[in-house]
Tab-separated table of C-alpha atoms in Angstrom:
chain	number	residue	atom	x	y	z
G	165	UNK	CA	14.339	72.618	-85.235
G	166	UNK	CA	16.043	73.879	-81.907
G	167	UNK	CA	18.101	71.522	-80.286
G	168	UNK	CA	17.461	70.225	-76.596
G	169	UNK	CA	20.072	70.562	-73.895
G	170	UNK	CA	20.034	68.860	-70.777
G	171	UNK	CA	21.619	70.136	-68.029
G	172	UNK	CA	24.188	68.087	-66.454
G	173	UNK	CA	25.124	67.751	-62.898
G	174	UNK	CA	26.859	70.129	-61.153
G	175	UNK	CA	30.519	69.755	-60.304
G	176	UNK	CA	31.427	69.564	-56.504
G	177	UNK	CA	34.067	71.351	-55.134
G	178	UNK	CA	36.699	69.008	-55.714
G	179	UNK	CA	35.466	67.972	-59.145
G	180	UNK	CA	33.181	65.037	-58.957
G	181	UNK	CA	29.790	64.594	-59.650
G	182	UNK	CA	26.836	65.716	-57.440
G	183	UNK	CA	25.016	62.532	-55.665
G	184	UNK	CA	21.517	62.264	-56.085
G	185	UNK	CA	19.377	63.965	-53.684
G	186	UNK	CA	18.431	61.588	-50.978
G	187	UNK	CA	14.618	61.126	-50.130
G	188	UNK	CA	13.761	60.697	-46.414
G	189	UNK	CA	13.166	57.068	-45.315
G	190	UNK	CA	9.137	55.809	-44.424
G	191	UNK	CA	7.501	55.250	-41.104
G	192	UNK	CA	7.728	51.022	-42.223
G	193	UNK	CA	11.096	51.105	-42.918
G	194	UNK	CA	11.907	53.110	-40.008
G	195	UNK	CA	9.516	50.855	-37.281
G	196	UNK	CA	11.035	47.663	-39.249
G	197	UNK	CA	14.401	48.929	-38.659
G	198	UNK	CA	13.975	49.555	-35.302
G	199	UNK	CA	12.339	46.559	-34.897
G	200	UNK	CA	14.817	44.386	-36.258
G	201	UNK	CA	17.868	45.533	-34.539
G	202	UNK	CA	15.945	44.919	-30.849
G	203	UNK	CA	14.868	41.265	-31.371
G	204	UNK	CA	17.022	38.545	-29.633
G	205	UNK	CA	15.558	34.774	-29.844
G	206	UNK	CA	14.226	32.652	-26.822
G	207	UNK	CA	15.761	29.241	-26.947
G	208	UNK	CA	12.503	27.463	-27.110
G	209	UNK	CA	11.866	25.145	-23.506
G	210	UNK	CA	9.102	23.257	-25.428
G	211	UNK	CA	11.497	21.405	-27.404
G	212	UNK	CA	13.741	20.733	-24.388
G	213	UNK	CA	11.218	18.968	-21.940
G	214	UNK	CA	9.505	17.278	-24.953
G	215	UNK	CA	13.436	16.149	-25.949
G	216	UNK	CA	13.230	14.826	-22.048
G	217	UNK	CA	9.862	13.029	-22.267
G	218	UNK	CA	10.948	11.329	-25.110
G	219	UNK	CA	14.307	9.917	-23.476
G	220	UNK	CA	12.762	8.928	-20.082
G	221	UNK	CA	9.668	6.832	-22.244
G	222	UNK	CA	12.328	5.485	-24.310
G	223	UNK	CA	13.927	4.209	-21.456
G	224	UNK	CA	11.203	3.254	-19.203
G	225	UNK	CA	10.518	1.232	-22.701
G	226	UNK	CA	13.902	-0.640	-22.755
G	227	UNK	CA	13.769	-1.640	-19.065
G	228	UNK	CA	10.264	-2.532	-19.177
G	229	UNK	CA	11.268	-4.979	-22.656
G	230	UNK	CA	14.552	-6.230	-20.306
G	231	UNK	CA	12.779	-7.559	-17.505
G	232	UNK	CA	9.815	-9.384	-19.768
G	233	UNK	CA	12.931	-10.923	-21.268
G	234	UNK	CA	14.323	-12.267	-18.533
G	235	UNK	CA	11.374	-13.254	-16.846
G	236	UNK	CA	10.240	-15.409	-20.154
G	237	UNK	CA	14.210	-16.633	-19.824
G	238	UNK	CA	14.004	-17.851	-16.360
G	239	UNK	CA	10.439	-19.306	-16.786
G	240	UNK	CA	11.783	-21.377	-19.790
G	241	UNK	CA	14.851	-22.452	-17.700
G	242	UNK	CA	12.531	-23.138	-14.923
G	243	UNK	CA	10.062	-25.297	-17.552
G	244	UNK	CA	13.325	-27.376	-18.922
G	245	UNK	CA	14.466	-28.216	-15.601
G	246	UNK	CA	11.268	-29.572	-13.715
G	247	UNK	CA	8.963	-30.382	-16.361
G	248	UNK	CA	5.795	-28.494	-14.286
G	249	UNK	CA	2.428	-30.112	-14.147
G	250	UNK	CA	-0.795	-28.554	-12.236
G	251	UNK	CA	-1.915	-30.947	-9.465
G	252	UNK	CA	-5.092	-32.533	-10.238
G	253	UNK	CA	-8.489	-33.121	-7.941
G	254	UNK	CA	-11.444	-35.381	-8.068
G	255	UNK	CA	-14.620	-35.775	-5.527
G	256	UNK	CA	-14.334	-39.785	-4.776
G	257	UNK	CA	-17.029	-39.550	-2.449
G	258	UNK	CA	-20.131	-37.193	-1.630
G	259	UNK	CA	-22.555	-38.600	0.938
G	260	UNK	CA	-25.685	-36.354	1.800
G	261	UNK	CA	-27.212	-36.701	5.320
G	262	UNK	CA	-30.109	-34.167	4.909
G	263	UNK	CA	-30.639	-30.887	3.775
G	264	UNK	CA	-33.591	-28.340	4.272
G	265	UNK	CA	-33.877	-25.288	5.800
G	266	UNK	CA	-34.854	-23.843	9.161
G	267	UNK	CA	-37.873	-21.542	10.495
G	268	UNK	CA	-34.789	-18.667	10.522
G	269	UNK	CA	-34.553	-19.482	6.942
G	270	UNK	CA	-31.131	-20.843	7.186
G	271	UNK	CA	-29.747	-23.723	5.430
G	272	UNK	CA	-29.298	-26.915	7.758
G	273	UNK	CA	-27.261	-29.274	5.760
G	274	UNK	CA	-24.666	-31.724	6.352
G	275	UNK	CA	-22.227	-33.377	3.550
G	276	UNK	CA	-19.467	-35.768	3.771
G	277	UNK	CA	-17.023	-35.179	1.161
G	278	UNK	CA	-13.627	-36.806	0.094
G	279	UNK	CA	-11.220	-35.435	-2.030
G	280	UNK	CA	-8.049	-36.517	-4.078
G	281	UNK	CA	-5.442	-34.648	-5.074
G	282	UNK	CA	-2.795	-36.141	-7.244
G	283	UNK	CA	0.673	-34.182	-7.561
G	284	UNK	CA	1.909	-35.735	-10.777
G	285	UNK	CA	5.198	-34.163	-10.655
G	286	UNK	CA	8.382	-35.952	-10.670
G	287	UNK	CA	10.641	-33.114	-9.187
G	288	UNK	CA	8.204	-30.586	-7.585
G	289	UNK	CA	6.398	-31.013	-4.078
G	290	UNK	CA	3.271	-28.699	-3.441
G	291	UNK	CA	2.513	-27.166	-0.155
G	292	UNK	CA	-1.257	-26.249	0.991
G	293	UNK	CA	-2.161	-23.713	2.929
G	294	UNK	CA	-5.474	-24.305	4.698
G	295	UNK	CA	-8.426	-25.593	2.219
G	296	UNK	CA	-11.656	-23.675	2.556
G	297	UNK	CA	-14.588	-25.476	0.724
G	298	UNK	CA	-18.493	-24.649	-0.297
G	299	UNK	CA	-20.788	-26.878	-1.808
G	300	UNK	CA	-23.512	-24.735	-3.562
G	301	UNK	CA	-26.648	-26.055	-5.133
G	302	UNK	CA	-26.157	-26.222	-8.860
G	303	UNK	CA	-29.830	-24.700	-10.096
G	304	UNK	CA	-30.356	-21.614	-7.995
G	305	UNK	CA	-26.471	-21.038	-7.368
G	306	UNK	CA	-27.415	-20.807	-3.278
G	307	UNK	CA	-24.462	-21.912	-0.752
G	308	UNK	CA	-25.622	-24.855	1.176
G	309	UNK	CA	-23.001	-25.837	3.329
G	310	UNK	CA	-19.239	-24.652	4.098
G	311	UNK	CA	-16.493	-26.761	5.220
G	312	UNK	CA	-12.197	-26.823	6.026
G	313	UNK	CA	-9.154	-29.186	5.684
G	314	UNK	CA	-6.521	-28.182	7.749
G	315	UNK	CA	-3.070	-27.443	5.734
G	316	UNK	CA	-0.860	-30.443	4.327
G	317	UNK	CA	2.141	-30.988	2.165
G	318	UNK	CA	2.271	-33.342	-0.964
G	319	UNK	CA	5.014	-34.772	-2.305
G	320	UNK	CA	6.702	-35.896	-5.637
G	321	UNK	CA	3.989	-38.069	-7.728
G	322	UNK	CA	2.330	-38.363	-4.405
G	323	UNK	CA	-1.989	-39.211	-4.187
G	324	UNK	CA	-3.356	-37.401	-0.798
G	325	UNK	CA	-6.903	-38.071	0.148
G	326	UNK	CA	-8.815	-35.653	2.025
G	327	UNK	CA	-11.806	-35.863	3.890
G	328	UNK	CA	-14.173	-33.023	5.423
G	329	UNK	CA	-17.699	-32.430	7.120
G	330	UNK	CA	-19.997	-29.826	5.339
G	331	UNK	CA	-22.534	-28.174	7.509
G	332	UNK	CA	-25.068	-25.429	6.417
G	333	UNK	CA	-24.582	-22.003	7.051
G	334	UNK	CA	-26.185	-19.968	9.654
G	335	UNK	CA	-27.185	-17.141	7.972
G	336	UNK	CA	-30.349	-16.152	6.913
G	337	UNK	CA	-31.325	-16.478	2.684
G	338	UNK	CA	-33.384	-13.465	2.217
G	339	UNK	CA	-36.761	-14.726	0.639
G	340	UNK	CA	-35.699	-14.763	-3.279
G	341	UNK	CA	-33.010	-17.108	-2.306
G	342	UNK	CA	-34.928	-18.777	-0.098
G	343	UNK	CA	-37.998	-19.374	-2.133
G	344	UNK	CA	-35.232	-20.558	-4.820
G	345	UNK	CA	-34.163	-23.195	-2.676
G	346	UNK	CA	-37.424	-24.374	-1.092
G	347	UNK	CA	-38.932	-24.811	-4.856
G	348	UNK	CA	-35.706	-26.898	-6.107
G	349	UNK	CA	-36.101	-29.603	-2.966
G	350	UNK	CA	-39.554	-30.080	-3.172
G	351	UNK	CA	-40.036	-30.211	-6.703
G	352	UNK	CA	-36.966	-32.932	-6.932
G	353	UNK	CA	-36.174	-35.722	-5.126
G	354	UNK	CA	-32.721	-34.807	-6.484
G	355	UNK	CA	-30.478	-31.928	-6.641
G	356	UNK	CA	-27.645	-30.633	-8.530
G	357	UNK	CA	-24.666	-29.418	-6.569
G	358	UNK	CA	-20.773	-28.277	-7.192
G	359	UNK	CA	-18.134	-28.016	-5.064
G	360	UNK	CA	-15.417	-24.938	-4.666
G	361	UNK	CA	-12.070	-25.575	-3.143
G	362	UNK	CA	-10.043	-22.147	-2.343
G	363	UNK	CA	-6.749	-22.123	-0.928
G	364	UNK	CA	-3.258	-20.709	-1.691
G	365	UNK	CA	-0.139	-22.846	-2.415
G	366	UNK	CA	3.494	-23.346	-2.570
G	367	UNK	CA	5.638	-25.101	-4.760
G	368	UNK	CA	9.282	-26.316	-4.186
G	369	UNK	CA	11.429	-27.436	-6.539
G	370	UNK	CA	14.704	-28.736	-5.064
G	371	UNK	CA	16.284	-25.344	-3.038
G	372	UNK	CA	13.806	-23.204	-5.174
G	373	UNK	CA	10.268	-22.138	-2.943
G	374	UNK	CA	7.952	-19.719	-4.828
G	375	UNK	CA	5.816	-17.723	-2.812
G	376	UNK	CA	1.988	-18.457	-2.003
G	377	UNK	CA	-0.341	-18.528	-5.344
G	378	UNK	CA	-4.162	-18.915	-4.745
G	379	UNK	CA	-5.792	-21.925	-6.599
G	380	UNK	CA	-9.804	-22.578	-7.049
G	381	UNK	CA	-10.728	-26.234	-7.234
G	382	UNK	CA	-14.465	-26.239	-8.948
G	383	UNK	CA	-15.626	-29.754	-9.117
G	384	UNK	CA	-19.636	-29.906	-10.687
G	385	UNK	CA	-21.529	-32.592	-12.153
G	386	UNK	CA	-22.531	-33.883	-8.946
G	387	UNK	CA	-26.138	-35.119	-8.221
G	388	UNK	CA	-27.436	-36.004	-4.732
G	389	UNK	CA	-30.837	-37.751	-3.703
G	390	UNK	CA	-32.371	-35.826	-0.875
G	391	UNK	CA	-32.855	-38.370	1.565
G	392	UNK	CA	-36.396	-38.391	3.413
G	393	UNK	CA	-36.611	-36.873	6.590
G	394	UNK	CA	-34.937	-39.069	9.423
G	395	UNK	CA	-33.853	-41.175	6.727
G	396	UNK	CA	-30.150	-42.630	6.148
G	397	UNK	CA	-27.670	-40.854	4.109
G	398	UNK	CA	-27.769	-40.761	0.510
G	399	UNK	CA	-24.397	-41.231	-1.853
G	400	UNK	CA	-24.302	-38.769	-4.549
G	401	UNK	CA	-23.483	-39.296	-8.003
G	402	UNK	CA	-19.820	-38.227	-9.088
G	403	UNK	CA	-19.310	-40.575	-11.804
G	404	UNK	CA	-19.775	-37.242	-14.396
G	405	UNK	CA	-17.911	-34.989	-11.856
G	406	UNK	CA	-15.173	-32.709	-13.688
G	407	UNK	CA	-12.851	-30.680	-11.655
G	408	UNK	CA	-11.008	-27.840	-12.874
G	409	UNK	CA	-8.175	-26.230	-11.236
G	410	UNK	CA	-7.139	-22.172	-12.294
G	411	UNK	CA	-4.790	-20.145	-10.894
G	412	UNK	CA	-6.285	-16.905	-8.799
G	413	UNK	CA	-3.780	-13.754	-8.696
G	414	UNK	CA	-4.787	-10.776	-6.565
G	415	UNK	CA	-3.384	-7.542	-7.562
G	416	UNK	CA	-4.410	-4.836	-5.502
G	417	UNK	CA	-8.368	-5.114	-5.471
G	418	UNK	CA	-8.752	-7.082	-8.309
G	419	UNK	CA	-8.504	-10.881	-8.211
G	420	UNK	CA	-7.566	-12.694	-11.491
């Protein structure tokens, strides 16, 4: 058996080994070379404006938390100090001269109404701007008659009574309303009314004046006899008259 021989590499000139031939490089590691040596990063401007938006809610957050604080602060101040009561409001007296309605269809109506409001407050004094009222007729929810009380100012634990003439309003129901209306007073010799007080008031506490808040005065469980025609005046029933006072805020359009 012959034995194999293998050549060895060749010698260089200056006695080292020969280095491997070297094979040619690919298209992909060309392009990818290429590639990678002309790519520079974008600093990304997503992250910085959403790094923004993030601050300016977290802030808008803090101040918003701040000045609910303080406000509940100086309304519990406020509360310790003066001991705040709503004023309260009863119908003492609701006389009914006549009401019907015209050939127009108007209502023609007239009411005399008396009021008391109590201010129960030991440290606070209320000032009223001008009081509108409406009486409306309970069943059909129709205004009958509309009447005013000029401004006034009540003081500590003070009782103010106030008096005012309802008439009927001139306008015309339109013929639902009207109809309504007709069928209630002839089918009772009675008729179930409420009465709305609107106005806006002030309170001042010592040096402290808030400004104007609007109050609705809704007084029902009133029943008046319809007198006959030419007939005196009937007095209504107010002994199951309930009056209940709420705060009305107006923001913008919206009144709560």
């Amino acid at each position: 058996m012959t034995d194999r021989v293998f050549p060895s590499s060749k010698p260089t000139a200056n006695g080292d080994a020969a280095a491997p031939p070297a094979f040619p490089a690919t298209k992909a590691q060309a392009y990818g070379a290429t590639n990678r040596s002309g790519y520079r990063p974008q600093p990304s401007r997503r992250r910085h404006r959403r790094g923004c938006c993030c601050r300016c809610c977290l802030w808008t957050t803090v101040a918003v938390l701040v000045i609910i604080f303080l406000l509940v602060a100086a309304a519990a101040v406020f509360y310790l100090l003066y001991r705040p009561h709503r004023p309260s409001f009863s119908v003492t007296s609701f006389r009914l001269a006549y009401l019907n309605t015209t050939s127009s269809g108007a209502v023609n109506s007239d009411f005399n109404l008396t009021v008391t409001a109590r201010n129960p407050n030991k440290k606070i004094e209320y000032v009223y701007s001008p009081v509108s009222i409406t009486v409306i007729a309970t069943d059909s929810e129709i205004n009958v008659g509309e009447g005013t009380i000029p401004p006034f100012t009540q003081g500590k634990r003070n009782t103010t009574v106030l008096r005012s003439t309802i008439k009927g309003n001139s306008q015309p129901l339109d013929s639902n309303s009207l109809l309504k209306l007709k069928s209630a007073t002839k089918a009772k010799s009675s008729v179930k009314l409420k009465v709305k007080i609107d106005t806006k008031v002030k309170v001042k506490a010592g040096s402290l004046k808030t400004p104007r808040i609007g109050i609705r005065v809704t007084c029902d469980g009133i029943t008046a006899t319809i007198p006959a025609s030419g007939g005196p005046a009937t007095v209504a029933s107010t002994a199951n008259g309930n009056c209940k006072v709420d705060t009305r805020i107006k923001i913008w359009k919206w009144t709560i």
